[in-house]
Tab-separated table of C-alpha atoms and ligand atoms in Angstrom:
chain	number	residue	atom	x	y	z
A	18	MET	CA	139.026	162.182	121.457
A	19	LYS	CA	137.289	161.809	124.749
A	20	THR	CA	138.368	159.268	127.237
A	21	CYS	CA	136.516	157.212	129.795
A	22	SER	CA	137.713	154.912	132.374
A	23	PHE	CA	136.358	151.641	133.164
A	24	GLN	CA	136.273	149.366	136.257
A	25	LEU	CA	133.529	146.365	135.544
A	26	SER	CA	132.735	143.417	137.146
A	27	ALA	CA	131.783	140.477	135.123
A	28	TYR	CA	127.925	140.786	135.696
A	29	GLU	CA	128.353	144.437	134.473
A	30	ILE	CA	130.175	143.405	131.317
A	31	ILE	CA	127.356	141.204	130.639
A	32	VAL	CA	124.965	143.966	130.784
A	33	PHE	CA	127.334	146.296	129.003
A	34	LEU	CA	127.745	143.621	126.144
A	35	SER	CA	123.516	143.033	125.671
A	36	CYS	CA	123.489	146.990	125.603
A	37	LEU	CA	126.060	146.285	122.960
A	38	LEU	CA	123.522	144.768	120.799
A	39	VAL	CA	120.775	147.113	121.173
A	40	LYS	CA	122.748	150.150	121.317
A	41	PRO	CA	125.325	150.006	118.815
A	42	ASP	CA	126.506	153.360	119.567
A	43	ILE	CA	127.528	152.778	123.446
A	44	ILE	CA	130.606	153.728	124.207
A	45	HIS	CA	132.984	150.543	125.244
A	46	GLY	CA	136.620	149.446	125.563
A	47	ARG	CA	138.798	152.360	127.022
A	48	HIS	CA	137.662	155.416	124.667
A	49	CYS	CA	134.304	156.899	123.965
A	50	ARG	CA	133.185	155.970	120.674
A	51	SER	CA	130.397	157.630	120.438
A	52	SER	CA	129.009	161.398	120.785
A	53	ILE	CA	128.554	161.083	124.191
A	54	ASP	CA	128.706	164.590	126.103
A	55	ALA	CA	127.057	166.128	129.191
A	56	LEU	CA	127.820	169.398	128.737
A	57	SER	CA	126.040	169.410	125.155
A	58	PRO	CA	122.198	168.720	124.070
A	59	THR	CA	123.183	165.038	123.527
A	60	ALA	CA	121.971	163.175	126.671
A	61	VAL	CA	123.885	160.870	128.656
A	62	LYS	CA	122.190	157.797	130.235
A	63	ILE	CA	122.641	156.884	133.491
A	64	GLU	CA	122.090	153.234	133.577
A	65	PRO	CA	120.298	151.347	136.174
A	66	ILE	CA	123.607	149.667	137.771
A	67	GLU	CA	125.496	150.715	140.931
A	68	THR	CA	128.651	152.025	139.127
A	69	SER	CA	127.027	153.854	136.302
A	70	ARG	CA	127.668	157.386	136.927
A	71	LEU	CA	129.060	160.939	135.369
A	72	SER	CA	130.970	163.129	137.258
A	73	PHE	CA	132.642	166.339	137.027
A	74	ASP	CA	136.012	165.348	139.665
A	75	SER	CA	137.832	168.534	139.295
A	76	LEU	CA	136.363	172.278	138.790
A	77	SER	CA	138.517	175.115	137.708
A	78	ALA	CA	137.433	177.142	140.778
A	79	GLU	CA	135.527	176.465	143.970
A	80	LEU	CA	131.843	176.313	143.493
A	81	LEU	CA	131.257	179.138	146.149
A	82	ASP	CA	129.383	182.704	146.502
A	83	GLY	CA	127.872	183.207	142.961
A	84	ALA	CA	128.382	179.953	141.153
A	85	THR	CA	125.814	178.081	139.688
A	86	LEU	CA	125.468	174.597	138.125
A	87	SER	CA	122.487	173.854	136.130
A	88	PHE	CA	121.432	170.757	133.729
A	89	GLU	CA	118.513	169.108	132.526
A	90	PHE	CA	117.575	165.620	133.317
A	91	LYS	CA	114.722	162.694	132.517
A	92	THR	CA	113.838	160.072	134.310
A	93	THR	CA	111.308	157.704	135.328
A	94	SER	CA	112.975	156.194	138.705
A	95	GLU	CA	111.151	156.580	141.512
A	96	SER	CA	114.169	156.867	143.823
A	97	GLY	CA	117.813	157.176	143.438
A	98	LEU	CA	120.663	159.861	143.570
A	99	LEU	CA	120.288	162.632	141.019
A	100	PHE	CA	123.365	165.143	142.033
A	101	TYR	CA	125.544	165.669	144.856
A	102	THR	CA	128.335	167.956	145.003
A	103	THR	CA	131.309	168.002	147.624
A	104	ARG	CA	134.815	168.983	148.859
A	105	ARG	CA	137.707	167.451	148.034
A	106	ASN	CA	139.607	166.608	151.405
A	107	ASP	CA	136.498	167.615	153.119
A	108	LEU	CA	133.362	165.255	152.465
A	109	TYR	CA	130.990	166.483	155.313
A	110	ASP	CA	130.581	169.442	153.514
A	111	VAL	CA	127.567	167.868	150.924
A	112	VAL	CA	124.772	169.297	149.005
A	113	SER	CA	122.570	166.893	146.812
A	114	VAL	CA	119.240	166.202	145.242
A	115	VAL	CA	118.190	162.634	145.588
A	116	LEU	CA	114.764	161.194	144.087
A	117	ILE	CA	112.351	159.828	147.053
A	118	ASN	CA	108.943	158.235	145.604
A	119	GLY	CA	109.427	160.819	142.474
A	120	TYR	CA	109.536	163.898	144.337
A	121	LEU	CA	112.933	165.756	144.663
A	122	GLN	CA	114.705	166.094	147.780
A	123	TYR	CA	116.893	168.659	148.666
A	124	LYS	CA	119.513	167.879	151.158
A	125	ILE	CA	122.049	169.769	152.437
A	126	ARG	CA	125.069	168.602	155.080
A	127	CYS	CA	127.230	171.705	156.084
A	128	LYS	CA	128.851	172.120	159.547
A	129	THR	CA	126.521	174.580	160.616
A	130	SER	CA	123.409	173.972	158.259
A	131	TYR	CA	121.493	171.176	157.675
A	132	ALA	CA	117.970	170.267	156.062
A	133	ASP	CA	116.108	167.763	154.511
A	134	LEU	CA	113.766	169.526	151.902
A	135	ILE	CA	111.259	168.051	149.746
A	136	VAL	CA	110.497	169.953	146.291
A	137	PRO	CA	106.551	169.588	146.946
A	138	GLY	CA	103.676	168.828	144.081
A	139	VAL	CA	105.789	167.975	141.149
A	140	LEU	CA	106.590	164.389	140.439
A	141	VAL	CA	109.726	164.343	138.236
A	142	ASN	CA	109.731	161.143	137.508
A	143	ASP	CA	107.322	161.365	134.208
A	144	GLY	CA	109.760	160.926	131.543
A	145	GLU	CA	109.461	164.439	130.432
A	146	TRP	CA	112.777	166.909	130.732
A	147	HIS	CA	113.256	168.768	133.746
A	148	THR	CA	115.567	171.953	134.291
A	149	LEU	CA	117.464	172.014	137.590
A	150	VAL	CA	119.206	175.100	138.803
A	151	PHE	CA	121.581	175.274	142.207
A	152	ALA	CA	123.246	178.248	142.675
A	153	ARG	CA	125.072	179.906	145.915
A	154	LYS	CA	124.743	183.550	147.095
A	155	HIS	CA	126.820	184.288	150.103
A	156	ASN	CA	126.053	182.078	152.826
A	157	LYS	CA	122.558	180.631	151.256
A	158	ALA	CA	121.939	178.986	147.877
A	159	PHE	CA	119.065	178.203	146.231
A	160	ILE	CA	117.329	175.210	143.860
A	161	LYS	CA	114.970	175.919	140.497
A	162	LEU	CA	113.097	173.423	139.126
A	163	ASP	CA	112.014	174.374	135.753
A	164	ASN	CA	112.485	177.700	136.293
A	165	LYS	CA	110.240	177.829	139.433
A	166	MET	CA	112.431	179.212	142.965
A	167	HIS	CA	112.178	176.495	146.046
A	168	PHE	CA	113.559	177.134	149.696
A	169	HIS	CA	114.421	180.630	148.479
A	170	GLN	CA	117.891	181.473	149.431
A	171	TYR	CA	118.121	178.852	152.420
A	172	TYR	CA	121.553	178.457	154.536
A	173	VAL	CA	124.329	176.545	152.797
A	174	THR	CA	127.363	177.500	154.962
A	175	CYS	CA	129.567	174.766	153.473
A	176	GLY	CA	133.263	175.553	152.102
A	177	GLY	CA	133.659	175.902	148.406
A	178	PHE	CA	132.767	172.384	146.761
A	179	THR	CA	135.135	170.665	144.110
A	180	SER	CA	133.568	167.761	142.567
A	181	VAL	CA	129.984	167.168	141.588
A	182	GLY	CA	128.449	163.867	140.652
A	183	PHE	CA	125.215	162.662	139.012
A	184	GLY	CA	123.447	159.090	139.363
A	185	GLY	CA	125.990	157.486	141.853
A	186	ILE	CA	128.656	158.153	144.450
A	187	SER	CA	132.706	158.427	143.422
A	188	PRO	CA	134.805	155.857	144.696
A	189	ASP	CA	136.737	157.953	145.800
A	190	HIS	CA	133.807	159.775	148.179
A	191	ASP	CA	132.485	156.274	149.196
A	192	GLY	CA	132.695	155.564	152.570
A	193	GLY	CA	134.335	159.267	153.338
A	194	SER	CA	131.416	160.591	155.588
A	195	THR	CA	128.212	160.477	157.280
A	196	SER	CA	127.096	163.105	154.462
A	197	ILE	CA	127.875	160.857	152.076
A	198	ASP	CA	126.403	157.750	153.659
A	199	GLU	CA	122.958	159.430	153.813
A	200	LEU	CA	123.357	159.896	149.946
A	201	LYS	CA	122.717	155.539	149.979
A	202	VAL	CA	119.730	155.702	152.017
A	203	GLN	CA	117.804	155.529	148.301
A	204	PRO	CA	116.269	151.745	147.629
A	205	ALA	CA	117.615	152.007	143.768
A	206	HIS	CA	120.252	153.118	141.781
A	207	PHE	CA	119.046	156.522	139.388
A	208	SER	CA	118.461	155.661	135.662
A	209	GLY	CA	117.439	158.460	133.218
A	210	CYS	CA	119.287	160.978	131.424
A	211	ILE	CA	121.458	163.990	131.922
A	212	ARG	CA	122.440	166.920	129.326
A	213	ASN	CA	123.143	170.395	129.001
A	214	VAL	CA	125.428	170.335	132.344
A	215	ASN	CA	126.524	173.705	132.592
A	216	ILE	CA	128.636	174.443	135.549
A	217	SER	CA	129.848	178.334	136.000
A	218	THR	CA	133.131	177.490	137.687
A	219	GLY	CA	134.532	175.541	134.431
A	220	ILE	CA	136.065	172.331	134.829
A	221	ASP	CA	140.172	171.061	134.627
A	222	ALA	CA	139.202	167.969	133.535
A	223	PRO	CA	136.952	166.328	130.804
A	224	PRO	CA	133.568	164.766	132.333
A	225	HIS	CA	134.162	161.113	133.683
A	226	TYR	CA	131.867	158.722	132.165
A	227	VAL	CA	131.311	155.184	133.989
A	228	THR	CA	129.265	152.580	132.696
A	229	VAL	CA	126.669	154.749	130.399
A	230	SER	CA	125.228	154.870	127.462
A	231	ASP	CA	123.527	157.427	124.634
A	232	CYS	CA	120.036	158.805	125.820
A	233	HIS	CA	117.601	157.804	122.894
B	17	LIG	C1	125.901	178.485	131.471
B	17	LIG	O1	125.013	179.422	132.731
B	17	LIG	C2	124.743	180.726	133.058
B	17	LIG	C3	124.327	181.045	134.075
B	17	LIG	O2	124.790	180.573	135.155
B	17	LIG	C4	124.625	181.527	131.923
B	17	LIG	O3	124.799	182.439	131.470
B	17	LIG	C5	125.321	180.878	130.255
B	17	LIG	O4	124.601	181.434	129.384
B	17	LIG	C6	124.975	179.138	130.249
B	17	LIG	N1	125.628	178.690	129.160
B	17	LIG	C7	124.642	177.681	128.445
B	17	LIG	C8	125.743	177.223	127.638
B	17	LIG	O5	123.766	177.831	128.640
């Protein structure tokens, strides 16, 4: 059985209960009753609620040289945090991809490398599935969107990442660094579906789901 933890405000409980009426297989209580699994082709829906998110809080090894993260996403959101990866005890080091006006922005915050790079020409908030790959090699890294390489081998000098989050910031990281604060500049919370998450380091703990539902 998968376990999930919830910390819900009264407002979220109301939203959650109304979801239950229309989506009876949504996760509820303290346990997942549904088949939600972000590592599988069964997609997880991140809701347009501030706390809604999915995270991998403990990777089996640091996401460093040679490591790859890939996943598929589908959204109609104009903006929001798609994913970020950071280091335990060193929250300055962050690599993220955010949505801005329907375009992806690749943000690198390492002590000796810094960039904000918009992926040009592809509006990704078209409600279709897209594949994103982030891979590190030596002091560099690349992102691939739908199999097309962008910003070939850009400098990413951060130490090894220890967690990966989708849709929102973990309360453990909130306020922890200027790099984390910058993930919040988006006017809206990401809303959309995530599936087939593949982290080459492996994971030590099951995915952590907060206020998510099945994606239909
Ligand atoms: C996960 O990604 C690796 C490459 O990083 C690939 O070799 C492997 O086949 C992928 N696994 C799945 C289940 O897609």
